[in-house]
Amino acid sequence: MKNLWNKTDAEKYIKKYSKLGINEDIALRVYTSHLIGCNEKLVLHGGGNTSVKTKISDIDGDQYDVICVKGSGWDLSNIEPEGLPAVKLKPLLKLKNKNNISDTDMVSYQKRNLLNIDSPNPSVETFLHAFLPHKYVDHTHSNAILSLTNRPSGASLCRKIFDDKVMILPYIMPGFDLARAVYKCIKLYPKINCLILMNHGIFTFAETAKGSYDLMIKYVNNAERYLSKSKKRKSVIDKKFRAIDIAEIMPIIRGCVSSKNKYISSFRKNSEIIEYMNNSQASSYMSKGTITPDHVIRIKPFPLFIKSKDLNSTKTIEKIINKHVSSYEQKYKSYFHTNNKKSKIKKIMLDTNPNIIFLQNIGMVSIGRTKKDAEIAADIAEQNISVISKIQETSKFKTISKKDLFDMEYWSLEQAKIKKEKQLLCGNIIVITGALGKIGYATYKLFKDKGAEVILLDNNKALIKEFLSNHKDMCLYCDVTDSKSVNTAFMTIIKEYGGIDIVVSNAGTAPQGLMAEVTSESLKRSFEINFFSHQTIASVATRIMLKQKIKGCLLFNISKQSVNPGKAFGPYGLPKAALLNLCKQYAVDYGMYGIRSNGVNADRIKSGMLNDKLILNRSKARGVSKDQYMRGNLLQEEVLATDVANAFYSLAVSEKTTGTVLTVDGGNVAASFR
Ligand code: ZN
């Protein structure tokens, strides 16, 4: 591992923060926190923590000795001074001889000694940082260190590899008990500069930011050097595998885990993942636990492992997946009850779904309430794979007991790290076609605000590029008139999200012409876009929904033209009339599966389709001004794209409504249903 300390960069940090009134101690704390946080082999997704002891003046004019320690919710890779809440040091040190304090007391004591009450909660390891007398303290969950400590002879191996400045501590759950153990240790051995916590990670400490960071890199390098030199055992890999298509499996998996709440399931495959699960020892090492305790809140104490012998027939796949997911549930319940019995404070069981599913020889599926959670779980699982594989090369993976993992998983301070999603559409996957047009985009924004995962499909490559340059949501190229293009887009969605809940079939064009004059080519072309493309989208989506078995919702952007033709607008209105029937037909055919089908009849919405030129044409066709045309409704108000988005949303959440069309036209009796 390279030491990335750079004097010029360090000076830049000092200069930048001094302009903001932040002292050099903290500026350098931010700098080396970034160096550590950007290295995935040291920490991942908010893991690890750092601190600095310094002096800060309060508004009373007095200077206080404080410890600025990583605050909850911050990530070392991009932490800022406000992510390092300052806690008064003296009150913290007063507790160093206390035998124990409760978690609630610990958290509240830390909070009431904050210099700024608006700061985030200081890390659960604040006391540990405070009890070490050194100015700078760095803590990581380094892969190399975990590769040494998570094996049967881990402690003695560490003693052999590291010098006498390194103290090896047995596993103790983070919190006040661990802080006390560290305090006792540093009192006995004041000359140490590093602590290795078995099955957890490493702490280094020094008087300078550079000193502490240098030590971190030095000791991690010691570990890496040992690992690279050690003789590898040949792993036994069974290569006689046959596997079925992932697109068949993903919606089934998603359906299985989403019976109560909806989940996102994401697929990953690479040679390391495949080797990990194709190893003859896989069942054994997978069941043991996580490489560092706080990973358990993201990937549970064990994954679900489905062997390839169960994954070779499309016909039986649904039954097999169901069987495995429910036996995982049983296994998890039994783990919960066994360990809950041993706990002083009784806990409430969390959801019983696996977070990680290994499909032998196919790949890994990660599951979370949001796409982000699923990705974090996958990243952490990959880190576990990497460390466990490394250990298995020379030894056997061994970690803390299931009871210790349970205590961590159900520790209220750990659970507080996971943001609970309470939005109505959380876990729902929405696909919108023509998503970068006015109506599509307004619909995207609304569903996203309601907590859904929204995937945008569009055929305008320049707009897609522009969207992706400032948004993180998935936006794919899709020509809705080309079934190949539609299939490719949906395949990507299935791999990344697991399935679909709601489709907003919105793409369209608005050709005009008098019926006696319109060519059959242009009429056919309009049917391709305004009718057949909706059928392609709806049929692909419905087949995925049927596999998931968790209901579903089709929403069509029809048009008031479907019931109230406008002059010279036949080429547009005819396919829209057919689309109205298509919408109803889906309601009839798939209602028994809980798949609803509804549409919106909107009129006169300014958009890429109804642009200024068309507004001029249509207003001329009706013999009114442009403004009169746009407000030509009972309410005499212009109808906006956001009004259409609201209608789509209302239909999406109206769970007992299907086969209906909602008009969004400001009121038009001629276009109303009778
Ligand atoms: Zn830790």
XYZ file of C-alpha atoms and ligand atoms in Angstrom:
675
model
C 0.000 0.000 0.000
C 1.379 3.349 -1.041
C 1.871 6.152 1.456
C 0.093 9.073 -0.214
C 1.140 11.845 2.181
C 2.159 14.846 0.144
C 3.575 17.954 1.759
C 2.158 20.336 -0.836
C -1.316 18.835 -0.536
C -1.136 19.029 3.241
C -0.227 22.715 2.999
C -3.121 23.299 0.614
C -5.522 21.898 3.213
C -4.035 24.114 5.900
C -4.351 27.178 3.668
C -7.870 26.363 2.509
C -9.231 25.806 6.003
C -7.373 28.649 7.691
C -9.341 31.009 5.439
C -12.480 29.528 7.007
C -11.148 30.040 10.517
C -10.319 26.377 11.044
C -7.075 25.530 12.787
C -4.168 23.534 11.365
C -4.814 20.515 13.613
C -8.265 20.016 12.128
C -7.180 20.847 8.567
C -4.593 18.074 8.692
C -7.127 15.780 10.354
C -9.390 16.305 7.357
C -6.486 15.733 4.961
C -5.358 12.340 6.288
C -8.985 11.271 6.824
C -9.440 11.786 3.076
C -6.286 9.795 2.319
C -7.618 6.927 4.428
C -11.227 7.211 3.303
C -10.387 7.067 -0.395
C -8.621 3.746 0.000
C -11.151 0.927 -0.253
C -8.648 -1.513 1.188
C -8.779 0.465 4.438
C -12.409 1.515 4.843
C -15.671 1.265 2.952
C -18.987 3.136 3.121
C -18.595 5.161 6.282
C -16.465 2.532 8.028
C -13.527 3.430 10.286
C -13.047 6.675 12.191
C -10.437 9.307 12.996
C -9.920 12.000 15.611
C -7.716 14.858 16.715
C -7.325 16.467 20.117
C -7.065 20.233 19.864
C -8.182 23.516 21.417
C -11.221 25.479 20.271
C -12.572 28.757 21.642
C -16.215 29.038 22.506
C -18.243 32.269 22.403
C -17.472 32.792 26.106
C -13.920 33.534 24.934
C -12.503 30.517 26.770
C -10.417 27.919 25.020
C -11.513 24.328 25.518
C -9.574 21.109 25.143
C -11.679 19.092 22.742
C -11.558 15.932 20.717
C -12.844 16.296 17.169
C -13.987 12.829 16.193
C -15.821 11.453 13.167
C -19.539 12.119 13.414
C -22.214 9.649 12.532
C -23.387 9.782 8.917
C -20.065 11.066 7.577
C -17.699 9.188 5.322
C -13.923 9.577 5.748
C -13.449 9.965 1.999
C -15.229 13.313 1.888
C -15.434 14.410 5.508
C -15.398 18.131 6.292
C -14.647 19.863 9.615
C -18.377 19.880 10.466
C -18.268 16.078 10.192
C -15.794 16.057 13.076
C -17.889 17.220 16.041
C -15.878 18.733 18.902
C -16.522 17.086 22.277
C -15.054 18.566 25.480
C -12.221 16.302 26.481
C -12.149 16.814 30.236
C -15.651 15.403 30.924
C -14.876 12.390 28.702
C -11.652 11.669 30.600
C -13.501 11.875 33.902
C -15.158 8.569 33.046
C -11.940 6.658 32.398
C -12.157 4.786 35.699
C -15.835 3.943 35.436
C -16.426 0.225 35.097
C -19.327 0.523 32.773
C -22.020 2.875 31.578
C -25.093 2.090 29.503
C -25.209 2.870 25.785
C -27.922 5.455 26.363
C -25.870 7.193 29.052
C -22.777 7.059 26.853
C -24.533 8.629 23.867
C -26.279 11.280 25.903
C -23.084 12.162 27.825
C -21.171 12.554 24.562
C -23.943 14.692 23.143
C -24.225 17.050 26.075
C -20.505 17.711 25.991
C -20.537 18.805 22.374
C -19.287 22.316 21.763
C -21.970 22.829 19.137
C -25.273 21.111 19.867
C -26.122 21.013 16.163
C -23.163 18.716 15.411
C -23.798 15.150 14.267
C -23.566 12.432 16.929
C -19.921 11.659 17.696
C -18.747 8.131 16.794
C -19.583 5.200 19.106
C -15.826 4.893 19.465
C -15.380 8.450 20.829
C -14.350 7.270 24.321
C -11.741 4.949 22.855
C -10.254 7.844 20.896
C -10.391 10.087 23.967
C -8.696 7.556 26.269
C -5.676 7.304 23.971
C -3.432 10.218 25.023
C -2.079 10.840 21.503
C -3.121 13.833 19.497
C -4.089 11.960 16.324
C -5.872 8.585 16.214
C -6.733 6.664 13.027
C -8.944 3.578 12.883
C -9.564 1.385 9.828
C -10.919 -2.044 8.925
C -7.930 -2.796 6.681
C -8.346 -5.863 4.469
C -4.794 -7.024 5.123
C -5.136 -6.726 8.908
C -8.490 -8.540 8.835
C -6.891 -11.251 6.698
C -4.445 -11.880 9.542
C -6.811 -11.621 12.491
C -9.692 -13.705 11.113
C -7.945 -17.066 11.278
C -7.402 -19.684 14.015
C -3.882 -18.619 14.975
C -4.508 -14.951 14.170
C -3.274 -13.421 17.425
C 0.006 -15.326 17.565
C 0.587 -14.668 13.887
C 0.147 -10.925 14.511
C 2.594 -11.074 17.406
C 5.113 -12.668 15.063
C 4.640 -10.148 12.256
C 4.451 -6.855 14.168
C 6.995 -5.183 16.431
C 6.620 -4.556 20.170
C 4.969 -1.177 19.572
C 1.871 -3.049 18.459
C -0.565 -4.436 21.009
C -2.970 -7.212 20.048
C -6.340 -7.122 21.816
C -8.926 -9.912 21.734
C -12.350 -9.133 20.306
C -14.465 -6.849 22.485
C -17.665 -5.291 21.221
C -17.211 -1.596 20.313
C -18.574 0.906 22.816
C -17.570 1.816 26.348
C -16.233 -1.667 27.303
C -13.768 -1.593 24.440
C -12.734 1.965 25.330
C -12.048 0.855 28.909
C -9.989 -2.116 27.741
C -7.939 0.190 25.530
C -7.426 2.611 28.421
C -6.120 -0.163 30.672
C -3.826 -1.321 27.903
C -2.308 2.099 27.192
C -1.756 2.638 30.922
C 0.230 -0.572 31.137
C 2.061 -0.088 27.836
C 2.376 3.662 27.244
C 4.962 3.232 24.480
C 2.734 1.411 21.986
C 1.612 3.232 18.829
C -0.813 0.716 17.401
C -3.617 -1.540 18.521
C -4.806 -4.485 16.528
C -8.282 -5.520 17.548
C -8.849 -9.155 16.674
C -11.639 -9.708 14.104
C -12.267 -5.969 13.945
C -9.473 -3.711 12.696
C -6.507 -1.512 13.546
C -5.866 1.739 15.451
C -2.702 3.820 15.042
C -1.853 6.949 17.020
C 0.804 9.642 17.113
C 1.408 13.285 17.916
C 1.078 14.364 14.289
C -1.416 13.613 11.518
C 1.431 12.402 9.321
C 2.856 10.250 12.098
C -0.416 8.417 12.707
C -1.094 7.982 8.988
C 2.470 6.752 8.368
C 2.013 4.125 11.062
C -1.267 2.955 9.521
C 0.393 2.472 6.137
C 3.485 0.888 7.689
C 1.563 -1.755 9.636
C -0.817 -2.492 6.786
C 2.256 -2.964 4.585
C 3.749 -5.369 7.141
C 0.558 -7.399 6.900
C 0.434 -7.238 3.110
C 4.056 -8.319 2.847
C 3.407 -11.349 5.020
C 0.304 -12.283 3.014
C 2.068 -12.025 -0.323
C 4.941 -14.210 0.850
C 2.865 -16.963 2.417
C 2.553 -20.182 0.512
C -0.795 -20.615 -1.144
C -2.832 -23.783 -0.928
C -4.404 -24.915 -4.138
C -8.134 -24.459 -3.948
C -10.395 -27.184 -5.258
C -12.827 -25.872 -7.814
C -15.569 -27.856 -9.431
C -15.873 -26.682 -13.018
C -18.763 -28.854 -14.196
C -21.327 -26.132 -13.936
C -24.277 -25.259 -16.076
C -26.284 -22.226 -15.299
C -29.524 -20.660 -16.423
C -30.086 -17.095 -17.528
C -29.959 -14.487 -14.787
C -32.880 -12.611 -16.381
C -35.083 -15.614 -15.540
C -34.021 -15.630 -11.924
C -33.893 -11.966 -10.878
C -37.665 -11.198 -10.943
C -38.357 -14.464 -9.086
C -35.834 -13.564 -6.389
C -37.209 -10.067 -6.069
C -40.755 -11.367 -5.785
C -39.713 -13.863 -3.118
C -38.103 -11.284 -0.850
C -40.731 -8.590 -1.459
C -43.828 -10.240 -0.061
C -44.122 -7.740 2.827
C -42.020 -4.759 1.756
C -40.593 -4.134 -1.665
C -36.851 -4.632 -2.090
C -34.305 -3.834 -4.755
C -32.084 -6.698 -5.847
C -28.938 -6.048 -7.784
C -26.720 -8.484 -9.682
C -22.905 -8.647 -9.816
C -20.520 -11.068 -11.370
C -16.731 -11.168 -11.654
C -14.068 -13.851 -11.512
C -13.401 -13.326 -7.803
C -17.087 -13.793 -6.916
C -17.363 -16.887 -9.112
C -14.217 -18.459 -7.681
C -15.384 -17.712 -4.150
C -18.600 -19.645 -4.542
C -17.302 -22.387 -6.781
C -14.754 -23.471 -4.184
C -15.400 -26.813 -2.522
C -15.117 -25.128 0.916
C -17.632 -22.387 0.052
C -20.553 -23.576 2.213
C -18.276 -23.769 5.208
C -16.583 -20.351 5.075
C -19.697 -18.510 3.933
C -21.643 -19.523 7.024
C -19.127 -18.230 9.546
C -19.833 -14.502 9.694
C -18.432 -11.163 8.589
C -14.796 -10.021 8.500
C -15.436 -7.053 10.811
C -18.434 -6.773 13.120
C -20.178 -3.705 11.743
C -20.595 -5.332 8.317
C -23.322 -7.463 9.865
C -25.849 -4.625 9.666
C -25.388 -4.560 5.899
C -25.001 -8.215 4.917
C -26.456 -10.152 7.892
C -24.431 -12.876 9.664
C -24.595 -15.260 6.703
C -25.609 -15.156 3.031
C -27.989 -17.441 1.164
C -25.998 -19.861 -0.960
C -27.788 -21.745 -3.732
C -25.696 -24.432 -5.352
C -25.513 -24.951 -9.075
C -27.215 -28.354 -8.977
C -30.388 -26.445 -8.088
C -29.881 -23.840 -10.764
C -29.904 -25.769 -14.000
C -33.551 -25.947 -14.946
C -35.784 -23.037 -15.863
C -38.869 -25.107 -15.099
C -38.075 -25.722 -11.459
C -36.329 -22.444 -10.712
C -39.262 -20.704 -9.069
C -39.890 -23.551 -6.654
C -36.194 -23.831 -5.840
C -35.750 -20.117 -5.140
C -38.866 -20.091 -2.951
C -37.649 -23.088 -1.022
C -34.209 -21.570 -0.443
C -35.494 -18.149 0.577
C -37.916 -19.671 3.080
C -35.264 -21.977 4.519
C -32.993 -18.929 4.867
C -35.802 -17.246 6.760
C -36.025 -20.234 9.124
C -32.277 -20.236 9.626
C -32.274 -16.519 10.377
C -35.198 -16.860 12.814
C -33.435 -19.634 14.650
C -30.234 -17.516 14.833
C -32.323 -14.661 16.200
C -34.209 -16.680 18.827
C -31.139 -18.591 20.040
C -29.167 -15.402 20.614
C -32.042 -13.257 21.794
C -32.594 -15.740 24.618
C -29.033 -15.056 25.772
C -29.489 -11.253 25.658
C -30.264 -9.189 28.724
C -32.395 -6.731 26.767
C -34.813 -8.527 24.447
C -34.746 -7.388 20.836
C -37.321 -7.188 18.076
C -36.482 -9.292 15.048
C -35.409 -7.383 11.928
C -36.565 -8.505 8.492
C -35.620 -12.099 7.742
C -34.587 -11.710 4.093
C -31.057 -12.472 3.015
C -29.045 -9.392 1.984
C -26.679 -11.432 -0.140
C -27.577 -14.407 -2.319
C -24.838 -16.413 -3.993
C -26.040 -18.244 -7.082
C -23.265 -20.712 -7.713
C -21.484 -20.151 -10.997
C -23.951 -17.393 -11.913
C -23.182 -14.456 -9.651
C -24.113 -12.546 -6.547
C -27.406 -10.813 -5.822
C -27.492 -8.085 -3.183
C -30.752 -6.977 -1.612
C -31.707 -3.680 0.024
C -34.682 -1.407 0.584
C -33.130 1.088 -1.823
C -30.772 0.735 -4.751
C -28.110 2.443 -2.644
C -28.520 -0.059 0.195
C -28.280 -2.935 -2.279
C -25.058 -1.450 -3.700
C -23.526 -0.924 -0.257
C -24.344 -4.534 0.645
C -22.709 -5.700 -2.593
C -19.547 -3.628 -1.999
C -19.221 -4.943 1.534
C -19.861 -8.511 0.390
C -17.109 -8.115 -2.202
C -14.723 -6.921 0.489
C -15.634 -9.970 2.591
C -15.059 -12.200 -0.424
C -11.660 -10.686 -1.007
C -10.487 -11.038 2.617
C -11.950 -14.516 3.159
C -10.488 -15.782 -0.135
C -7.095 -14.449 0.918
C -7.299 -16.222 4.283
C -8.463 -19.464 2.692
C -5.354 -19.492 0.487
C -3.199 -20.348 3.479
C -5.472 -20.987 6.440
C -9.116 -21.107 7.422
C -11.480 -18.167 7.909
C -12.465 -17.771 11.546
C -14.373 -14.879 13.063
C -16.292 -13.885 16.196
C -19.165 -16.011 17.536
C -22.721 -15.716 16.277
C -23.704 -14.247 19.644
C -21.119 -11.467 19.191
C -22.406 -10.834 15.683
C -25.958 -10.788 17.005
C -25.031 -8.239 19.681
C -23.577 -6.029 16.978
C -26.434 -6.516 14.525
C -29.034 -5.650 17.143
C -27.045 -2.905 18.860
C -29.224 0.188 18.763
C -26.187 2.365 18.011
C -25.407 0.285 14.925
C -29.001 0.203 13.719
C -29.068 3.990 14.053
C -26.480 4.102 11.244
C -29.000 2.707 8.765
C -31.354 5.320 7.485
C -34.900 4.031 7.742
C -36.824 4.713 4.553
C -40.408 5.639 5.263
C -41.474 7.146 1.960
C -44.576 5.697 0.338
C -42.943 4.331 -2.794
C -39.674 3.174 -1.196
C -38.532 -0.085 -2.812
C -40.705 0.458 -5.906
C -39.106 0.354 -9.344
C -40.612 2.708 -11.926
C -39.752 2.791 -15.614
C -40.728 5.808 -17.712
C -40.501 5.946 -21.500
C -40.007 9.246 -23.268
C -38.651 10.246 -19.892
C -36.669 13.275 -21.000
C -39.669 15.044 -22.489
C -41.628 17.535 -20.369
C -44.273 15.090 -19.091
C -41.799 12.217 -18.664
C -39.394 14.390 -16.715
C -42.108 15.859 -14.457
C -43.279 12.291 -13.761
C -39.710 11.188 -12.983
C -39.290 14.033 -10.493
C -42.563 13.306 -8.711
C -42.024 9.535 -8.350
C -38.462 10.127 -7.215
C -39.708 12.555 -4.544
C -42.007 9.810 -3.296
C -39.013 7.544 -2.672
C -39.199 5.315 -5.768
C -36.256 4.109 -7.840
C -36.902 5.631 -11.247
C -35.329 4.454 -14.487
C -35.593 6.826 -17.433
C -35.803 5.577 -21.019
C -35.405 7.916 -23.954
C -34.225 7.850 -27.550
C -32.497 11.220 -27.536
C -28.790 10.488 -27.008
C -27.811 14.121 -26.477
C -30.476 14.586 -23.785
C -29.410 11.310 -22.105
C -25.823 12.531 -21.998
C -26.880 15.838 -20.534
C -29.097 14.143 -17.926
C -26.358 11.736 -16.859
C -23.860 14.545 -16.456
C -25.806 15.896 -13.480
C -28.006 13.059 -12.200
C -27.193 9.698 -10.657
C -30.382 7.894 -11.710
C -30.279 5.290 -14.440
C -31.130 6.734 -17.854
C -30.949 4.342 -20.797
C -31.220 4.697 -24.527
C -34.352 2.966 -25.755
C -36.146 3.119 -29.080
C -39.628 2.009 -28.048
C -40.510 1.040 -31.622
C -37.711 -1.517 -31.706
C -38.430 -4.609 -29.610
C -34.725 -5.494 -29.461
C -33.913 -2.097 -27.988
C -36.764 -2.469 -25.477
C -35.568 -5.932 -24.435
C -32.003 -4.722 -23.970
C -33.146 -1.852 -21.753
C -35.358 -4.070 -19.609
C -32.583 -6.661 -19.270
C -30.301 -3.960 -17.856
C -33.053 -2.862 -15.473
C -33.613 -6.439 -14.263
C -29.911 -6.949 -13.593
C -29.513 -3.678 -11.750
C -32.814 -3.532 -9.851
C -34.336 -7.024 -9.948
C -37.656 -6.212 -11.607
C -40.349 -3.590 -12.209
C -43.424 -2.356 -10.348
C -44.762 0.511 -12.400
C -44.340 1.398 -16.053
C -45.273 4.792 -17.373
C -45.606 4.231 -21.109
C -45.338 7.805 -22.201
C -43.317 8.133 -25.421
C -45.203 9.372 -28.469
C -45.368 11.741 -31.443
C -48.186 13.911 -32.792
C -48.504 13.761 -36.589
C -51.302 15.726 -38.255
C -53.194 15.524 -41.522
C -56.622 15.173 -43.049
C -57.636 11.536 -43.329
C -58.253 11.544 -47.103
C -54.774 12.919 -47.648
C -52.639 11.087 -45.118
C -50.364 8.425 -46.588
C -50.661 4.944 -45.231
C -46.902 5.018 -44.473
C -47.244 7.978 -42.148
C -50.352 6.467 -40.545
C -48.503 3.186 -40.037
C -45.563 5.067 -38.609
C -47.845 6.798 -36.122
C -49.350 3.440 -35.157
C -45.828 2.112 -34.592
C -45.049 4.848 -32.104
C -48.440 5.669 -30.616
C -49.824 2.160 -30.356
C -47.436 -0.760 -31.014
C -44.596 0.652 -28.931
C -46.953 0.806 -25.930
C -47.874 -2.826 -26.566
C -44.163 -3.802 -26.711
C -43.403 -1.997 -23.452
C -46.514 -3.290 -21.681
C -45.986 -6.885 -22.750
C -42.319 -7.001 -21.683
C -43.162 -5.332 -18.365
C -46.173 -7.563 -17.708
C -44.141 -10.722 -18.263
C -41.613 -9.505 -15.690
C -44.420 -8.609 -13.253
C -45.939 -12.070 -13.671
C -42.609 -13.638 -12.713
C -42.320 -11.439 -9.635
C -45.867 -12.224 -8.429
C -46.084 -9.000 -6.443
C -48.724 -7.265 -8.556
C -47.813 -4.329 -10.810
C -49.128 -1.248 -12.538
C -49.185 -0.148 -16.182
C -49.810 3.506 -16.898
C -50.384 4.782 -20.416
C -50.170 8.304 -21.664
C -53.221 8.126 -23.948
C -54.747 11.436 -25.077
C -58.082 13.122 -25.188
C -57.856 12.447 -28.945
C -58.774 8.844 -28.127
C -62.357 9.910 -27.356
C -62.641 13.389 -28.839
C -60.985 13.689 -32.276
C -59.645 17.075 -33.270
C -59.751 18.300 -36.837
C -56.827 17.120 -38.988
C -55.457 15.151 -36.057
C -56.533 11.683 -37.203
C -53.030 10.240 -37.674
C -52.489 10.929 -33.968
C -55.987 10.179 -32.652
C -56.527 6.797 -34.341
C -53.660 4.908 -32.664
C -54.556 6.694 -29.404
C -58.113 5.305 -29.644
C -56.590 1.852 -30.065
C -54.273 2.571 -27.123
C -57.292 3.341 -24.935
C -58.586 -0.140 -25.702
C -55.157 -1.668 -25.147
C -55.114 -0.119 -21.689
C -58.508 -1.662 -20.890
C -57.538 -5.012 -22.414
C -54.521 -5.306 -20.097
C -56.809 -4.539 -17.150
C -59.129 -7.358 -18.240
C -56.402 -9.902 -19.030
C -54.156 -9.388 -16.002
C -56.417 -8.098 -13.232
C -56.462 -11.553 -11.652
C -52.693 -11.256 -11.080
C -53.045 -7.898 -9.374
C -51.606 -6.107 -12.397
C -53.502 -2.885 -12.906
C -53.726 -0.927 -16.124
C -54.793 2.692 -16.271
C -54.318 5.674 -18.511
C -54.273 9.437 -18.588
C -56.132 11.490 -21.171
C -54.279 14.743 -21.139
C -54.847 17.651 -23.451
C -52.892 20.698 -24.493
C -49.767 20.251 -22.406
C -46.853 22.343 -23.630
C -44.091 19.831 -24.398
C -41.612 18.727 -27.031
C -44.598 17.232 -28.828
C -46.965 20.155 -28.434
C -44.393 22.819 -29.244
C -45.009 26.434 -30.210
C -45.375 25.567 -33.880
C -47.991 22.918 -33.197
C -49.812 25.179 -30.747
C -50.024 27.772 -33.517
C -51.333 25.150 -35.975
C -53.907 23.749 -33.549
C -55.118 27.171 -32.436
C -55.492 28.141 -36.099
C -57.402 24.893 -36.757
C -59.826 25.953 -34.026
C -59.866 29.617 -34.980
C -58.631 30.927 -31.611
C -55.502 32.665 -30.278
C -52.595 30.632 -28.871
C -53.409 31.681 -25.322
C -57.112 30.981 -25.767
C -56.197 27.586 -27.157
C -54.022 26.708 -24.140
C -56.718 27.833 -21.693
C -59.596 26.484 -23.718
C -61.133 24.413 -20.941
C -63.829 24.684 -18.266
C -61.383 25.896 -15.636
C -59.849 28.343 -18.140
C -56.397 27.476 -16.916
C -53.407 26.100 -18.749
C -52.731 22.434 -17.933
C -49.103 21.666 -17.062
C -46.810 18.654 -17.325
C -46.793 18.473 -13.518
C -50.598 18.039 -13.589
C -50.147 14.975 -15.788
C -47.419 13.666 -13.457
C -49.848 14.050 -10.540
C -52.439 12.018 -12.415
C -49.944 9.205 -13.064
C -48.995 9.220 -9.406
C -52.631 9.163 -8.237
C -53.334 6.178 -10.457
C -50.172 4.425 -9.265
C -51.234 4.629 -5.618
C -54.951 3.942 -6.153
C -54.649 0.276 -5.398
C -58.225 -0.649 -6.214
C -58.417 1.169 -9.537
C -57.894 -0.541 -12.872
C -59.161 -0.205 -16.431
C -59.781 3.484 -15.967
C -58.707 6.697 -17.636
C -58.155 9.938 -15.795
C -58.637 13.126 -17.775
C -56.200 15.967 -17.234
C -57.496 18.709 -19.481
C -58.865 21.439 -17.239
C -62.389 20.193 -18.008
C -63.728 19.401 -21.466
C -67.257 17.976 -21.651
C -66.802 16.880 -25.238
C -63.793 14.767 -24.260
C -65.393 13.350 -21.100
C -66.512 9.772 -20.778
C -70.192 9.135 -20.993
Zn -14.320 -0.249 13.812
